[in-house]
Amino acid sequence: MKIAFLTDQYVTDDKNEGGVGNYLAKMGAALSKHGHHVEVFALVNHPHNTTIVNGITIHSIKKPDSILFKVLKRLILYLFSQEAYENINTIIYSYILNKAFEKRDKNIKFDIVQSTNYPQTGFFVKRKQGRKHYLRLSTSRLLFDKASFKKIKLSQKITEKIDLHCIRKADHSYSPSQFLSDYFEKKYALDISVVRPPAILYIDPAKKIPFNLPKRYLVHFGILGFRKGTDLVAEALEKAWKSNPDLKMVWVGRYSQDIGTPIHEKLEDTKERLIWIDHQPSSQLYKIVSDSIASVLPSRADNLPNTVIESLLLGVPVIGFSNASIDELVIAGKNGELVPSNDTDALAIAMIQAWDENKDWLNGNMTHLPVFDEMQAEQAVKNFLELESQ
């Protein structure tokens, strides 16, 4: 089959740490490996170009930066707000993506086009006989922004309304997690399928990393911020140090914009015990994670996070909260530990137990879970292609 993906991020872009981009790289590689023709239309900050990576044709569509566009941006910001600009910007980007896709579709005649709701890349995708439009739900602004302690503004409410419009006009909509699917079903009475992503690593861990790390450490990685529970990891870490002052931890990733002062800078006496490393290429990140004792990934709200999947694929158990879709990947005592949401005392205890190697799931003794059978590349591809029958 011929499949197109519309996205504002991909792993070849200059900001490649996004969950959507990483998912598309894995799903695209799995589809291509199983004989399907895959093309990605991605908005980027560099000039237009077309490349082929892992059998996937990637059309990099440059974001507008003309003088007229910059003047329009300033006018919108002056008359309205940053949030209003972002809403309008999303629609403009969606139009640009769809224009490039439709031009290509005249020659290729795609069987499936998949858009995302982060942002709403399928806003202008039209129904066409012989072509299916799938929409992948990556977020709910109202749900996720609340978990990030952001004040819910009119712009977020408008964005969620646009999401609902896009869901209803797509042929089929799905979420990687039951957590997000249940949210849209309960709040909006929408039937959202659950299609798991392929559990694969599209690149091997590096053999070496260009900096020194402790011999033993716990790791927290990805986007660092409130929704991902970085502040709670810091709080639990301070509690764990009271009884285990030699416990060491490595954080890898960029801070989300709403954080303000980086959280690790607020902790006292952390130079030797807590090491922060900025965003790394996937191969180096995988090396750092694979060398750790366990990953600490206590998201407040999430959507089957890539960080958890990648950690488990690298043979590293996960400590997280017993909700937010992490419990769809981790079973306490089998491949990690789950503690009640926002309970930093329990999180600290779990970190101490991992550090002291006081759990059966450590040192490569994790139990294989059935959910990962569903996420094997061949099965994930089959589930994606059979979305229409679900």
XYZ file of C-alpha atoms in Angstrom:
390
model
C 0.000 0.000 0.000
C 0.998 3.644 -0.478
C 0.893 5.576 2.784
C 1.510 9.268 3.518
C 2.150 10.862 6.914
C 1.596 14.579 7.568
C 3.584 15.927 10.490
C 5.271 19.003 11.933
C 8.186 16.964 13.304
C 10.402 14.117 12.191
C 13.708 12.679 13.390
C 15.654 14.254 10.527
C 14.657 17.771 11.601
C 16.755 20.027 13.817
C 14.410 19.381 16.773
C 14.043 15.627 16.633
C 13.186 14.716 20.205
C 9.405 14.900 19.761
C 7.272 11.826 20.414
C 5.340 12.199 17.151
C 8.530 12.323 15.077
C 10.005 9.309 16.815
C 6.780 7.335 16.398
C 6.625 8.103 12.666
C 10.236 6.999 12.165
C 9.442 3.637 13.780
C 6.070 3.071 12.118
C 7.407 4.243 8.767
C 10.400 1.913 8.994
C 8.158 -1.018 9.967
C 5.746 -0.358 7.076
C 8.593 0.027 4.600
C 10.278 -3.169 5.798
C 7.011 -5.044 5.198
C 6.815 -3.900 1.597
C 4.709 -0.745 1.778
C 5.537 2.573 0.113
C 5.860 5.307 2.741
C 6.249 9.050 2.301
C 6.464 11.655 5.067
C 5.536 15.312 4.589
C 7.250 17.195 7.404
C 7.378 20.885 8.258
C 10.947 22.003 8.937
C 12.982 25.162 9.442
C 15.454 24.498 6.628
C 14.973 24.720 2.835
C 12.792 22.263 0.916
C 14.378 18.933 0.099
C 13.464 15.302 -0.419
C 15.533 12.482 1.065
C 15.189 8.739 1.570
C 15.961 7.326 5.030
C 15.359 3.686 5.991
C 13.322 3.245 2.811
C 11.059 6.205 3.651
C 10.736 9.186 1.304
C 10.810 12.349 3.398
C 9.582 15.620 1.918
C 10.857 18.472 4.061
C 8.448 21.399 3.646
C 9.930 24.700 4.763
C 7.889 26.751 7.191
C 6.999 30.211 5.830
C 9.447 32.966 6.715
C 8.721 35.664 4.140
C 8.591 39.337 5.115
C 4.830 39.298 4.559
C 4.436 36.351 6.935
C 6.568 38.045 9.590
C 4.531 41.244 9.307
C 1.317 39.226 9.596
C 2.679 37.506 12.694
C 3.508 40.826 14.363
C 0.080 42.196 13.495
C -1.709 39.187 15.010
C 0.455 39.360 18.132
C -0.268 43.076 18.474
C -4.026 42.767 17.941
C -4.621 39.506 19.789
C -2.157 37.293 21.671
C 0.557 34.672 21.388
C -2.075 31.973 21.800
C -4.202 33.377 18.980
C -1.142 33.485 16.762
C -0.368 29.828 17.517
C -3.926 28.805 16.571
C -3.721 30.680 13.268
C -0.195 29.406 12.666
C -1.415 25.812 13.055
C -4.034 26.338 10.344
C -1.479 27.941 8.019
C 0.990 25.071 8.515
C -1.785 22.540 7.921
C -2.669 24.247 4.646
C 0.966 24.233 3.476
C 1.369 20.539 4.298
C -1.880 19.555 2.623
C -1.012 21.528 -0.505
C 2.287 19.636 -0.868
C 0.590 16.316 -0.125
C -2.246 16.809 -2.646
C 0.226 17.785 -5.356
C 2.151 14.572 -4.754
C -1.035 12.506 -4.476
C -1.985 13.350 -8.070
C 0.929 11.171 -9.193
C 1.193 8.605 -6.372
C -2.494 8.103 -5.512
C -1.999 7.208 -1.860
C -4.191 4.553 -0.238
C -3.884 6.059 3.258
C -2.971 9.491 4.562
C -2.382 9.871 8.293
C -2.496 13.213 10.073
C -1.966 14.086 13.726
C -3.735 16.320 16.194
C -0.393 17.692 17.356
C -0.777 19.973 15.531
C -3.883 19.482 13.424
C -2.066 18.535 10.232
C -5.221 17.011 8.714
C -7.415 20.101 8.946
C -7.506 20.532 5.139
C -7.389 16.856 4.138
C -10.470 16.089 2.045
C -12.357 12.846 1.729
C -11.449 11.083 -1.488
C -12.763 7.856 -2.932
C -10.182 5.103 -2.692
C -8.143 6.958 -0.060
C -8.545 6.670 3.709
C -7.734 9.429 6.173
C -6.484 8.185 9.552
C -5.981 10.604 12.428
C -3.584 9.712 15.245
C -4.380 11.343 18.578
C -1.221 12.351 20.381
C -2.648 14.640 23.028
C -5.531 16.521 24.543
C -4.522 20.111 25.248
C -7.009 20.398 28.100
C -5.870 17.160 29.732
C -2.138 17.538 29.167
C -1.900 21.272 29.867
C -3.681 20.733 33.180
C -1.021 18.151 34.051
C 1.639 20.757 33.160
C 0.022 23.318 35.516
C -0.768 25.588 32.594
C -3.750 27.868 32.946
C -6.406 26.697 30.515
C -6.962 29.584 28.123
C -9.470 30.205 25.378
C -6.866 29.196 22.784
C -6.571 25.675 24.268
C -10.352 25.326 24.257
C -10.429 26.405 20.614
C -7.643 23.954 19.805
C -9.586 21.097 21.382
C -12.634 22.132 19.349
C -10.486 21.962 16.201
C -9.322 18.503 17.309
C -12.929 17.341 17.571
C -13.686 18.738 14.109
C -10.702 16.870 12.637
C -11.637 13.624 14.424
C -15.178 13.711 13.110
C -14.191 14.359 9.508
C -11.443 11.711 9.395
C -12.362 8.193 8.265
C -10.861 6.665 11.400
C -9.164 8.022 14.516
C -6.944 6.142 16.938
C -4.716 6.571 19.937
C -1.645 4.538 20.941
C -2.948 4.361 24.519
C -6.155 3.272 26.189
C -5.621 6.206 28.555
C -6.151 8.852 25.855
C -8.812 6.835 24.046
C -10.857 6.597 27.244
C -10.522 10.347 27.794
C -12.041 11.242 24.419
C -14.724 8.583 24.799
C -15.814 9.719 28.267
C -15.576 13.465 27.635
C -16.871 13.663 24.051
C -18.582 10.288 23.415
C -16.161 9.566 20.562
C -15.193 6.053 19.523
C -11.396 6.126 19.356
C -9.590 2.910 18.442
C -6.364 1.848 20.151
C -3.498 0.923 17.839
C -0.164 0.278 19.512
C 3.036 1.563 17.873
C 5.796 -0.801 16.759
C 8.203 -1.506 19.606
C 11.438 -1.127 17.699
C 14.608 0.940 17.907
C 15.320 2.465 14.507
C 18.975 3.030 15.451
C 21.465 1.065 17.576
C 22.977 2.433 20.791
C 26.351 4.091 20.355
C 29.401 2.159 21.509
C 30.813 5.214 23.285
C 29.597 8.576 24.577
C 31.711 11.763 24.603
C 31.493 12.416 28.340
C 32.073 10.618 31.620
C 29.204 9.248 33.697
C 29.097 7.451 37.058
C 29.558 3.678 37.010
C 26.056 3.215 38.415
C 23.099 5.569 38.023
C 19.356 5.901 37.577
C 18.167 7.810 34.500
C 15.339 10.267 33.762
C 15.107 11.345 30.121
C 12.987 12.887 27.394
C 11.300 16.280 27.570
C 11.930 17.508 31.119
C 8.938 19.242 32.629
C 5.930 19.141 34.921
C 3.833 16.818 32.740
C 6.697 14.334 32.654
C 7.051 14.555 36.445
C 10.576 16.006 36.482
C 9.763 18.128 39.519
C 8.491 15.024 41.328
C 11.656 13.114 40.439
C 13.640 15.959 42.019
C 11.517 15.877 45.159
C 11.819 12.094 45.443
C 15.549 12.321 44.802
C 16.056 14.671 47.752
C 14.142 12.236 49.962
C 16.145 9.266 48.678
C 19.447 11.053 49.370
C 18.594 11.323 53.071
C 19.012 7.568 53.474
C 21.165 6.833 50.424
C 23.454 9.844 49.890
C 25.561 7.920 47.344
C 22.611 7.413 44.955
C 23.445 8.927 41.583
C 21.175 10.006 38.748
C 21.501 11.252 35.185
C 18.920 13.470 33.454
C 18.973 13.700 29.674
C 16.836 16.107 27.659
C 15.645 19.634 27.106
C 13.412 21.450 29.557
C 9.898 22.343 28.478
C 9.266 26.076 28.078
C 6.958 26.348 31.090
C 9.600 25.269 33.620
C 11.431 28.553 34.089
C 14.585 27.854 36.102
C 15.839 24.325 35.263
C 14.802 22.066 38.111
C 18.225 20.521 38.672
C 19.621 23.992 39.389
C 17.221 24.351 42.329
C 18.652 21.304 44.113
C 21.502 21.767 46.555
C 24.790 19.849 46.470
C 23.990 17.962 43.263
C 27.167 18.301 41.205
C 28.418 14.768 41.859
C 25.076 13.058 42.444
C 22.861 14.515 39.709
C 24.185 15.069 36.203
C 22.102 16.914 33.596
C 22.900 16.396 29.917
C 21.160 18.340 27.160
C 19.266 16.563 24.372
C 21.410 13.908 22.663
C 21.233 12.076 19.327
C 19.214 8.871 19.695
C 22.244 6.566 19.479
C 23.990 8.321 22.376
C 20.779 8.586 24.389
C 20.197 4.840 23.986
C 23.730 4.165 25.224
C 23.153 6.292 28.341
C 19.823 4.588 29.064
C 21.098 1.060 28.403
C 23.946 1.561 30.896
C 21.587 2.666 33.691
C 20.112 0.619 36.531
C 16.532 1.751 35.888
C 14.595 4.588 34.264
C 12.471 6.887 36.410
C 9.608 8.160 34.206
C 6.648 9.286 36.356
C 4.485 11.217 33.871
C 1.373 12.914 35.234
C -0.352 12.436 31.858
C 1.003 10.718 28.775
C 0.201 8.706 25.666
C 2.161 5.439 25.753
C 5.428 7.379 26.014
C 8.336 6.515 23.745
C 10.701 6.899 26.703
C 9.092 3.953 28.516
C 8.997 1.794 25.371
C 12.607 2.571 24.505
C 13.817 1.909 28.038
C 12.146 -1.502 28.151
C 13.446 -2.403 24.679
C 16.943 -1.593 25.913
C 16.429 -4.028 28.788
C 16.107 -1.294 31.412
C 13.182 -1.506 33.877
C 10.931 1.500 34.471
C 9.731 3.201 37.657
C 6.626 5.318 37.117
C 3.126 6.195 38.256
C 0.263 3.727 38.131
C -1.723 5.639 35.520
C -1.143 7.999 32.576
C -0.752 4.958 30.250
C 2.537 3.828 31.832
C 0.557 1.055 33.510
C -0.264 -0.217 29.994
C 3.434 -1.015 29.535
C 4.688 -1.751 33.052
C 3.430 -4.237 35.626
C 4.770 -3.744 39.138
C 7.192 -6.498 40.058
C 7.475 -7.741 36.466
C 9.372 -5.137 34.440
C 9.583 -2.252 36.877
C 7.663 -0.572 39.664
C 4.476 1.487 39.734
C 3.626 3.849 42.575
C 0.549 6.036 43.226
C 0.425 9.281 41.267
C 2.245 12.246 42.842
C 3.437 10.093 45.770
C 7.060 11.175 46.022
C 7.611 9.126 49.202
C 6.712 5.938 47.313
C 8.741 7.111 44.316
C 11.783 7.672 46.540
C 11.421 4.192 48.057
C 11.219 2.611 44.586
C 14.357 4.506 43.517
C 16.203 3.375 46.659
C 15.171 -0.238 46.098
C 16.425 -0.099 42.525
C 19.686 1.490 43.643
C 20.154 -1.166 46.338
C 19.261 -3.878 43.769
C 16.492 -5.020 46.075
C 14.045 -6.086 43.341
C 13.715 -9.228 41.212
C 13.119 -7.241 37.999
C 16.601 -5.745 38.010
C 19.708 -6.944 36.182
C 17.947 -8.267 33.110
C 15.303 -10.254 34.983
C 12.270 -8.469 33.553
C 9.190 -10.463 32.568
C 8.002 -10.218 28.950
C 4.505 -8.718 28.809
C 1.783 -9.625 26.237
C 1.383 -5.973 25.202
C 4.764 -6.201 23.500
C 3.515 -9.047 21.307
C 0.914 -6.596 20.025
C 3.734 -4.107 19.426
C 5.954 -6.424 17.405
C 6.610 -4.695 14.082
C 4.656 -7.172 11.956
C 1.630 -7.106 14.268
C 1.750 -3.304 14.676
C 1.733 -2.902 10.892
C -1.186 -5.330 10.585
C -3.186 -3.485 13.258
C -2.531 -0.144 11.576
C -3.596 -1.365 8.132
C -6.696 -3.056 9.581
C -7.798 0.062 11.466
C -10.802 0.346 9.180
C -12.200 -2.967 10.406
C -11.783 -2.194 14.107
